[in-house]
Every structure is written in C-alpha cells, then in structure tokens.
mmCIF file of C-alpha atoms in Angstrom:
data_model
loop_
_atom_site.group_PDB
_atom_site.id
_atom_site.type_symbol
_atom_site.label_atom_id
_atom_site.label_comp_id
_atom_site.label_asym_id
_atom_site.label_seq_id
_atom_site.Cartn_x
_atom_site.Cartn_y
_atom_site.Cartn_z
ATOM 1 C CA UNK A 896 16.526 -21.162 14.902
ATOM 2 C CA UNK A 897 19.338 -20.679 12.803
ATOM 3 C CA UNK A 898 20.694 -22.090 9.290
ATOM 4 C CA UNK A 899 24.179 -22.234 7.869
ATOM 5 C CA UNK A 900 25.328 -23.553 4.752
ATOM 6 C CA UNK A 901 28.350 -23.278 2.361
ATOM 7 C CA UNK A 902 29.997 -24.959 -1.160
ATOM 8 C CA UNK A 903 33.680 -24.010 -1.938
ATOM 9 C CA UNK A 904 34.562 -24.859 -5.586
ATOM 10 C CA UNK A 905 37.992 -24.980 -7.305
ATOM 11 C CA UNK A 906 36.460 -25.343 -10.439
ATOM 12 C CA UNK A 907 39.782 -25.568 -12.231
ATOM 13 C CA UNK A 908 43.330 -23.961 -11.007
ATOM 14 C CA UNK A 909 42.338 -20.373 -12.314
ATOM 15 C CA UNK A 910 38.872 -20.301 -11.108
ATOM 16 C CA UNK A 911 37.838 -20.687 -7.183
ATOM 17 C CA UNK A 912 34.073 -20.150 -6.278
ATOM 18 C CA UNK A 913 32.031 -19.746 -2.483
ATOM 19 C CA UNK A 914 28.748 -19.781 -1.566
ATOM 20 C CA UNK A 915 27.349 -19.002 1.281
ATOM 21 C CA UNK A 916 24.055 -19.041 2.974
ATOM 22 C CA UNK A 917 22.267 -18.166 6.160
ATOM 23 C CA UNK A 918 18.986 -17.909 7.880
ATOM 24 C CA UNK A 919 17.703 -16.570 11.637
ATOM 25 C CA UNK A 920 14.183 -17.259 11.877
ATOM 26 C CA UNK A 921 14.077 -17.044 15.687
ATOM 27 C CA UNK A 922 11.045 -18.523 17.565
ATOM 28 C CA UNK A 923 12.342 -16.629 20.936
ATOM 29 C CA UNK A 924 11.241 -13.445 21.351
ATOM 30 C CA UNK A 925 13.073 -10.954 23.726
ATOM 31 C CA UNK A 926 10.666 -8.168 25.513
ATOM 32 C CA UNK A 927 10.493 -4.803 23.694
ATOM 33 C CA UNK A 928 10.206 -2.049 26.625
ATOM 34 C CA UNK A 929 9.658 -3.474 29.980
ATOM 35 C CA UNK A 930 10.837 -0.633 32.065
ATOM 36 C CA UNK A 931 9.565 -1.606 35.199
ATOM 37 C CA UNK A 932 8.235 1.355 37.109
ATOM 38 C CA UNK A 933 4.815 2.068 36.914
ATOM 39 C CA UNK A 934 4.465 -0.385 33.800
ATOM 40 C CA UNK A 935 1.667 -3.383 34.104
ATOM 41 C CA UNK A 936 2.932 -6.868 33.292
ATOM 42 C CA UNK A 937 1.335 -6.356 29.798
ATOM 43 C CA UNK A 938 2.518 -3.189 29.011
ATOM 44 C CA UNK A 939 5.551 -3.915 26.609
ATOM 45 C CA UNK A 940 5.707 -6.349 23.706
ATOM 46 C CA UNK A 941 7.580 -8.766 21.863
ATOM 47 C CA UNK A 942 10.311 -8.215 19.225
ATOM 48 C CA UNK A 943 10.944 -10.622 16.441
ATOM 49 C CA UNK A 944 14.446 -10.457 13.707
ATOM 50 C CA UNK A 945 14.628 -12.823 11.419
ATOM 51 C CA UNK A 946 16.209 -12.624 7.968
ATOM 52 C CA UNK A 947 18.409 -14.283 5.199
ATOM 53 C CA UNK A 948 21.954 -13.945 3.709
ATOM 54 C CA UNK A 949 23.318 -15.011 0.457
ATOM 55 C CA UNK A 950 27.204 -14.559 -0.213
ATOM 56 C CA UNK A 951 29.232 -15.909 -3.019
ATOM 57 C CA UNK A 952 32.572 -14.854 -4.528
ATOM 58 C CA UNK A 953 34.715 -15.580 -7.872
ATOM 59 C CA UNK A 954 38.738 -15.673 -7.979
ATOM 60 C CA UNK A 955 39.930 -15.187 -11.366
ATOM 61 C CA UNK A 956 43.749 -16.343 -11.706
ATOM 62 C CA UNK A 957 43.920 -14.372 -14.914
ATOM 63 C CA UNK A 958 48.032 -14.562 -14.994
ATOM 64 C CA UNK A 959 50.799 -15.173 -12.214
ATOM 65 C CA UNK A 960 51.129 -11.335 -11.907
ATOM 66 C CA UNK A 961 47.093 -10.760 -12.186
ATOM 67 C CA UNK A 962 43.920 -12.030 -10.011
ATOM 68 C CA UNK A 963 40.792 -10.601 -9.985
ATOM 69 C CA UNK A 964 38.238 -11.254 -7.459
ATOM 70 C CA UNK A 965 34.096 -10.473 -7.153
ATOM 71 C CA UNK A 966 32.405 -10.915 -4.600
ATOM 72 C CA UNK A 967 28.234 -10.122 -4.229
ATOM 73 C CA UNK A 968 26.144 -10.821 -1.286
ATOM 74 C CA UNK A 969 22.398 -9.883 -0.819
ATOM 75 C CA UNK A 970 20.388 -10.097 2.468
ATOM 76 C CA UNK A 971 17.072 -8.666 4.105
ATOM 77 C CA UNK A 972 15.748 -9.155 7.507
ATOM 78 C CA UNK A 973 12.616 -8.027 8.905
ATOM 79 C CA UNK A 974 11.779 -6.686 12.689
ATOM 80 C CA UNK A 975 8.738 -6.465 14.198
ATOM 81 C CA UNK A 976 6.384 -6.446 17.590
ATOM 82 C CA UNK A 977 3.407 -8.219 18.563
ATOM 83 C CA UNK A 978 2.057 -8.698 21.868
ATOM 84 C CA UNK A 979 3.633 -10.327 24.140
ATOM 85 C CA UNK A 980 2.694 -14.188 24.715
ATOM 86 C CA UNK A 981 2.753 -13.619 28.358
ATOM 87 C CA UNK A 982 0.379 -11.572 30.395
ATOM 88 C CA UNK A 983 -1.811 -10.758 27.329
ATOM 89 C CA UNK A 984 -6.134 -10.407 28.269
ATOM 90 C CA UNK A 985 -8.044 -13.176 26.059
ATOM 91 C CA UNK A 986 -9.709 -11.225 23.270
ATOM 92 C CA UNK A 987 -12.951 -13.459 23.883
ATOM 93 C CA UNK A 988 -12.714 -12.015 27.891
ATOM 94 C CA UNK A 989 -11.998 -8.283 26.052
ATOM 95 C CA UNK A 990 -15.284 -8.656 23.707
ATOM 96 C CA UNK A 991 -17.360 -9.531 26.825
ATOM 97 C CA UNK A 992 -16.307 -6.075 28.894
ATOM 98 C CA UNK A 993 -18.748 -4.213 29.947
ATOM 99 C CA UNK A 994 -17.569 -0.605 29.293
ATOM 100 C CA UNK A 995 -19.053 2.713 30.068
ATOM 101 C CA UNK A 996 -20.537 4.063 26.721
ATOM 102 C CA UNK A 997 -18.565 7.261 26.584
ATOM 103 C CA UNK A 998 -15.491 4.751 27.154
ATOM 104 C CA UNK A 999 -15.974 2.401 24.744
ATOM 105 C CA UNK A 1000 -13.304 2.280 22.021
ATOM 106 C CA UNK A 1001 -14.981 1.130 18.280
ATOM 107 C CA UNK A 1002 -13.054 -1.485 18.676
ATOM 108 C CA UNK A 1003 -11.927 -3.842 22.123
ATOM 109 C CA UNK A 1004 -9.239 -5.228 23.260
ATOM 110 C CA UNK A 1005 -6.369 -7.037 21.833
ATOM 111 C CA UNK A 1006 -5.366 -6.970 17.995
ATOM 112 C CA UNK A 1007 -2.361 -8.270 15.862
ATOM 113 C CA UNK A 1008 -0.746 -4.536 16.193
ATOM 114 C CA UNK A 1009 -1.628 -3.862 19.873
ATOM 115 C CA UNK A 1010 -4.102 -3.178 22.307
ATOM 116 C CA UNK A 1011 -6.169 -0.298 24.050
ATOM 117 C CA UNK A 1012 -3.584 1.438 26.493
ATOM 118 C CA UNK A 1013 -5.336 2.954 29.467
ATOM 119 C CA UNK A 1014 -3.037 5.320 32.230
ATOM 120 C CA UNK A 1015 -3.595 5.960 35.777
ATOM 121 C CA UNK A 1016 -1.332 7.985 37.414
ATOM 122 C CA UNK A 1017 0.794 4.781 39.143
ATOM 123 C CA UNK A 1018 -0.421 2.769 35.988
ATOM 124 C CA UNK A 1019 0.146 1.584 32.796
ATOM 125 C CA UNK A 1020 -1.492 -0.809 30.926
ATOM 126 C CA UNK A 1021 -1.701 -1.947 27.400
ATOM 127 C CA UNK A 1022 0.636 -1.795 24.549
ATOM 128 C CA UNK A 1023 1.484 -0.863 20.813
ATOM 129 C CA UNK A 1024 4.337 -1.889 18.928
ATOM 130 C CA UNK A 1025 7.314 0.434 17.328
ATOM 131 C CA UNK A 1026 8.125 1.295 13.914
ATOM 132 C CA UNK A 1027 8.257 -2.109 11.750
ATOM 133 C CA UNK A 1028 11.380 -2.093 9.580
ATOM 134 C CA UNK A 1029 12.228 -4.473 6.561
ATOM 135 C CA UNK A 1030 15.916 -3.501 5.492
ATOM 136 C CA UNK A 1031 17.524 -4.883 1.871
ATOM 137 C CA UNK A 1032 20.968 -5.308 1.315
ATOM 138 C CA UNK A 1033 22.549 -5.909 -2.513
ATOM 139 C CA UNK A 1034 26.494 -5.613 -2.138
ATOM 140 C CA UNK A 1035 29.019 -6.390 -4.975
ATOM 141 C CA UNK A 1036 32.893 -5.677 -4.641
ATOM 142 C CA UNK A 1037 35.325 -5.752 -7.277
ATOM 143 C CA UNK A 1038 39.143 -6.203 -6.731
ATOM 144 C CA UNK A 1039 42.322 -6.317 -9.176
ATOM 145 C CA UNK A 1040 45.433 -7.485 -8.078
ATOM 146 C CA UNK A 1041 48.505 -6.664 -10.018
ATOM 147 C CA UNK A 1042 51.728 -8.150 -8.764
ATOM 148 C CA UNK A 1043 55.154 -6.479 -10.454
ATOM 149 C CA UNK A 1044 58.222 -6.676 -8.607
ATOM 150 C CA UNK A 1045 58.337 -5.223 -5.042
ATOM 151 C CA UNK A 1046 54.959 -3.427 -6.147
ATOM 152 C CA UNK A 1047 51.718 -4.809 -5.034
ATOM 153 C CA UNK A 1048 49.119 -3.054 -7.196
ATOM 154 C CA UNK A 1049 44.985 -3.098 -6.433
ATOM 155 C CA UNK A 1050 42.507 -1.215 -8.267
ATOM 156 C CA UNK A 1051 38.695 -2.045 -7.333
ATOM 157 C CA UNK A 1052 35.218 -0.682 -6.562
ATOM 158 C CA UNK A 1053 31.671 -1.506 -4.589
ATOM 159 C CA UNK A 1054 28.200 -0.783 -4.626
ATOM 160 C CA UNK A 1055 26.287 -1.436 -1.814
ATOM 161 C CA UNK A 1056 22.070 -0.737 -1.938
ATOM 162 C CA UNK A 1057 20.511 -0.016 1.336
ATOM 163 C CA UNK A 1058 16.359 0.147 0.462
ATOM 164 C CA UNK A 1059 14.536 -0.177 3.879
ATOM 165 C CA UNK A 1060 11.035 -0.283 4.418
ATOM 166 C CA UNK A 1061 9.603 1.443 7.538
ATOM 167 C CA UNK A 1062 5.718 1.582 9.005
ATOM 168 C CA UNK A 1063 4.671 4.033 11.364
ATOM 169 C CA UNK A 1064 2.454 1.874 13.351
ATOM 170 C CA UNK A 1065 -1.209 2.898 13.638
ATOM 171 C CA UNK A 1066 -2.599 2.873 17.195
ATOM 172 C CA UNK A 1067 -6.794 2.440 15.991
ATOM 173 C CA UNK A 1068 -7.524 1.246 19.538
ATOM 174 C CA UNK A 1069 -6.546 4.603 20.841
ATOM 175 C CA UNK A 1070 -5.427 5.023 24.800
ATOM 176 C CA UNK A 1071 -6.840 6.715 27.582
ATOM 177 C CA UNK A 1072 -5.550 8.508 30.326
ATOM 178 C CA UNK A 1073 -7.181 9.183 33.875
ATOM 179 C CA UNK A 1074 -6.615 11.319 36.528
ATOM 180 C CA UNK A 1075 -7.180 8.825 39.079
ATOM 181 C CA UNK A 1076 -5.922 5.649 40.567
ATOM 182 C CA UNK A 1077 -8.918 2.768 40.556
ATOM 183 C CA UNK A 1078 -8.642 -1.206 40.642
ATOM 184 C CA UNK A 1079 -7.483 -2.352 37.456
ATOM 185 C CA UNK A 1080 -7.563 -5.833 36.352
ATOM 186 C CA UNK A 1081 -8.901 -7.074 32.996
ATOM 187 C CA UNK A 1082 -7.435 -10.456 33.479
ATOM 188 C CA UNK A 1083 -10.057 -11.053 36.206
ATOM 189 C CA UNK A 1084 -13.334 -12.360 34.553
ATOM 190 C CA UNK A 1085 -15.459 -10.099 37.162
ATOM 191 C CA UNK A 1086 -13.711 -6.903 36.873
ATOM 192 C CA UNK A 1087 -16.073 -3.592 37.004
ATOM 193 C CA UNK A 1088 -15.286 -2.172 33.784
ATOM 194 C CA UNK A 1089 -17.894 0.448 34.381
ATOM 195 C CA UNK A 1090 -15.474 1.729 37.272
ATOM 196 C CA UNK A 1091 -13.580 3.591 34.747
ATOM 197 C CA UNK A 1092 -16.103 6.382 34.770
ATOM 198 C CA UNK A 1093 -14.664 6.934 38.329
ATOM 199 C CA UNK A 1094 -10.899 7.354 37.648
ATOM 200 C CA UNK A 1095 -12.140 10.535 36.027
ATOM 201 C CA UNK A 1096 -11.151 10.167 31.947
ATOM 202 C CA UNK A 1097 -9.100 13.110 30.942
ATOM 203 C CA UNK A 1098 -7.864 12.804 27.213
ATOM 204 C CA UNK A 1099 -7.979 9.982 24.629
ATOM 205 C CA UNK A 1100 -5.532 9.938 21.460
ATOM 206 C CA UNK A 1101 -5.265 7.694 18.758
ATOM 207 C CA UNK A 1102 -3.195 7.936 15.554
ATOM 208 C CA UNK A 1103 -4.404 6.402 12.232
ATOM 209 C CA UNK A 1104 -3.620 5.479 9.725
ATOM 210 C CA UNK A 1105 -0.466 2.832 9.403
ATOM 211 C CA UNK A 1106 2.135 5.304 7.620
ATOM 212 C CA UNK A 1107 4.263 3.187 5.216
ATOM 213 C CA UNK A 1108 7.386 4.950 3.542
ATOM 214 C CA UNK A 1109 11.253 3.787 2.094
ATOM 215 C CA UNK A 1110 14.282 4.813 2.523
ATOM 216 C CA UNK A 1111 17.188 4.607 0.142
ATOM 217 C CA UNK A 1112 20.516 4.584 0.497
ATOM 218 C CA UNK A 1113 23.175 4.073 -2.300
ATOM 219 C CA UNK A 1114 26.650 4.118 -1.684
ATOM 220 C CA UNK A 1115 29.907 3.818 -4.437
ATOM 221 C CA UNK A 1116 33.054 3.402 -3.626
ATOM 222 C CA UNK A 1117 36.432 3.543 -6.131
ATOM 223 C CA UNK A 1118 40.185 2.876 -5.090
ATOM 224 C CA UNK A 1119 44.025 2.161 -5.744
ATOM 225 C CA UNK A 1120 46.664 1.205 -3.630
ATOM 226 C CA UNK A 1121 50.049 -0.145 -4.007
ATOM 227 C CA UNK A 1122 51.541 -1.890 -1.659
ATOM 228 C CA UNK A 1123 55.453 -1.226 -2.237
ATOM 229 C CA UNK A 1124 58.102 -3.476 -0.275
ATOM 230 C CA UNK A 1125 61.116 -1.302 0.509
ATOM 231 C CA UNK A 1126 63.411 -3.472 1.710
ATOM 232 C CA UNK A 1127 62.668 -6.439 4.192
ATOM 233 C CA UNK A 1128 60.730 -5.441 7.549
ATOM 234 C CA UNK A 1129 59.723 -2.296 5.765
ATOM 235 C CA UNK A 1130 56.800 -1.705 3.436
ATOM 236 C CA UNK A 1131 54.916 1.621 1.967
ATOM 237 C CA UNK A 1132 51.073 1.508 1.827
ATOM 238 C CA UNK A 1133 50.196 4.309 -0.672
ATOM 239 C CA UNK A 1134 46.341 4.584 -1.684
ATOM 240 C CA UNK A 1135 43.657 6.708 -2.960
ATOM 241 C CA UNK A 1136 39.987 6.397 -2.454
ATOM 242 C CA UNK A 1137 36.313 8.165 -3.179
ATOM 243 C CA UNK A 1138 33.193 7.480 -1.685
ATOM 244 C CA UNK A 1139 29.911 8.486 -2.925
ATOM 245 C CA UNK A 1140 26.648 8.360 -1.195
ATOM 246 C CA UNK A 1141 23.371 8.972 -3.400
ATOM 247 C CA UNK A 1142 19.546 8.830 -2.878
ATOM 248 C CA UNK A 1143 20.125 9.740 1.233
ATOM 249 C CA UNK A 1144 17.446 12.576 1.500
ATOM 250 C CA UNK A 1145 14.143 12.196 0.205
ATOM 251 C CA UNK A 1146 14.191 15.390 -1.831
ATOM 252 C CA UNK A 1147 11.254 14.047 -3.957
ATOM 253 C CA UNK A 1148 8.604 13.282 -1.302
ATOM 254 C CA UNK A 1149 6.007 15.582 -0.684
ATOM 255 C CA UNK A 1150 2.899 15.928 1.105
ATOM 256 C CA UNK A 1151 0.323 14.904 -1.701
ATOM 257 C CA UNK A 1152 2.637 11.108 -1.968
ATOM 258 C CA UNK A 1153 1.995 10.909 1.974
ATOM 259 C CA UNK A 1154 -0.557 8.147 2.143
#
C-alpha cells in the first residue's frame, strides 16, 4: 500500500510553500533468495520495505533581482525478513518432533528470525534472514539566486545525514549439516525425525548473539555558479563547488563497545 499527499501555498506574492508526503507500507512481500537448485520450498524468506517521506520547500521573492529558496526533506524506511508465509512447518507440528537427543537444538523449529537449517548433500532446508537495516535521511538545501544583467548568479549549500541502523542477525537455532541424503519432510505429521541419526551429522554452527551497530554518514556541500548569457543561442556556465564527507569510518569503535 502506498500514500501520497501534497499542499502548495502562495502564501502571498513573495512567499510560495510545498509539502509533501509519502508512505510504502507494503503488505506484498517478494521472496528473499530462492535460488532454485538444491534449495527446499522453505528455504528462502520474505523481504519487507516500507518507509516514510516528508518534503517541503520555501521560495523567498526577496527583490526582482533576488530569490532564495530552502528546501528540507526527512525520510526513513526499514527492511527486513521473516519467514516466508508459504511453505513454512507449523511451530505446534515442530514442538511435537521427535528428535534424536544428540540432535536436538535447545530450541525447535520456527521463530520470528528463522528456523533450524538442516543440509544434505542434494538438500536444503530451513532459513534465516539477512542483515536488518533501518536507514535515516535529514536533507536541507539552500539556494540564492541573484539576477544582474546577462549574469545569472547562485550561491547555495546542503547537508544531507545518512544514520543507518544495521543487525547482524543471530541464527540461535543453529543448522546442521549431513553427509548423507535421507527422506526429509517435516511438513508430513508422521515423519521419522529420529532418521536423522542416519544421514550421518557432520558439523553444527550457530552464531549468537544479534549484533546491532550504526553507521553514519554526513555529507556538506558549498557552491557558486554564474550563469552568463553571451549573446543569444550562446551561454557560459562557470561554477565552483566542495564536497565534504564526515563521520564515514568508524574510527571510534572498538572491541570493548562490541555488544
């Protein structure tokens, strides 16, 4: 689903204001990593991106010769995975399995970040989400406009704040790997769990815990151009500009602030 919305104000005939607004909040997901291949119908996940965007801007008609003109906008989205709605075990079928007791994980099945993931060599099945990322935007613009003769002046600057927050998903329910092919169906009320033991277990991993950390990103930027009419069909675009980029490297993290 998606919003729109705008004003447009001539609040007198010096001053002109916008606003703008939108929204995604999307109830379709689109599948995050179906590959195809060896891959079980539940062995990829969902991906949801839904965020928000305000815009407005100001024209100042300060003189005939002189405008000035802000505009500011701020937005944020967030992305994430889940399991997909398709294909995915009941958790109820999951707490009644019957594992082996060297192959039971602490804890079974299904959860809001993922699932077991078990691998057979022409098999894969289960599923944990990327890296969940929750950018922020803050943008403002300046521009002065300076009209003398054939001369077209414009002096202006922008700031534009990139914070993003990132989690490096856990994966608690851990995921096995095997060294042999068995019949594998946990959708199917009366599958042998216990016939794990016989597609000889090899290695189980599991990272832990969730690893939350922000990036920042600051960027300035300064110019002046004039825009100088020669004669008619001809014109002479002349301009300087510097940007600046702050806060890009995360000189001040270090392993004790690693939580």
């Amino acid at each position: 689903n998606s919003y729109f919305g705008r004003i447009d104000w001539q609040i007198n005939p010096r001053h002109t204001f916008f606003l703008r607004f939108f929204e995604q909040n999307p109830s379709i997901f689109y599948c995050l990593g179906c590959a195809g291949g060896n891959n079980a119908a539940f062995s990829s996940g969902d991906t949801s991106v839904r965020g928000w965007t305000w815009a407005a801007g100001h024209t100042w008609l300060i003189s005939p010769r002189l405008v000035n003109q802000l505009n500011v906008q701020v937005a944020q989205d967030w992305q994430s995975s889940l399991p997909s709605a398709f294909n995915t075990p009941s958790q109820a079928l999951l707490n009644n399995a019957s594992f082996p007791a060297n192959l039971r994980p602490a804890n079974v099945g299904v959860s809001s970040g993922g699932s077991t993931i078990y691998s057979f060599p022409s098999l894969k099945w289960g599923f944990y989400p990327g890296t969940q990322f929750h950018p922020f935007y803050q943008e403002a613009v300046e521009a002065l406009t300076y009209s003398l003769n054939r001369h077209t002046f414009k002096f202006g600057g922008s700031i534009l704040n990139q914070q993003r927050k990132t989690q490096a998903v856990a994966t608690p329910l851990g995921s096995w790997t095997f060294a042999k092919d068995i019949h594998f169906n946990p959708n199917d009320p009366n599958f042998d769990w216990a016939s794990l033991s016989a597609a000889n277990p090899t290695k189980w991993t599991t990272t832990f815990p969730t690893i939350p950390y922000t990036d920042y990103n600051v960027l300035y930027g300064f110019y002046a151009q004039d825009e100088w009419k020669l004669k008619t069909g001809l014109t002479l675009n002349l301009g300087l500009r510097y940007d600046l980029q702050t806060k890009i490297w995360r000189n001040s993290l270090y392993r004790s602030e690693e939580r």
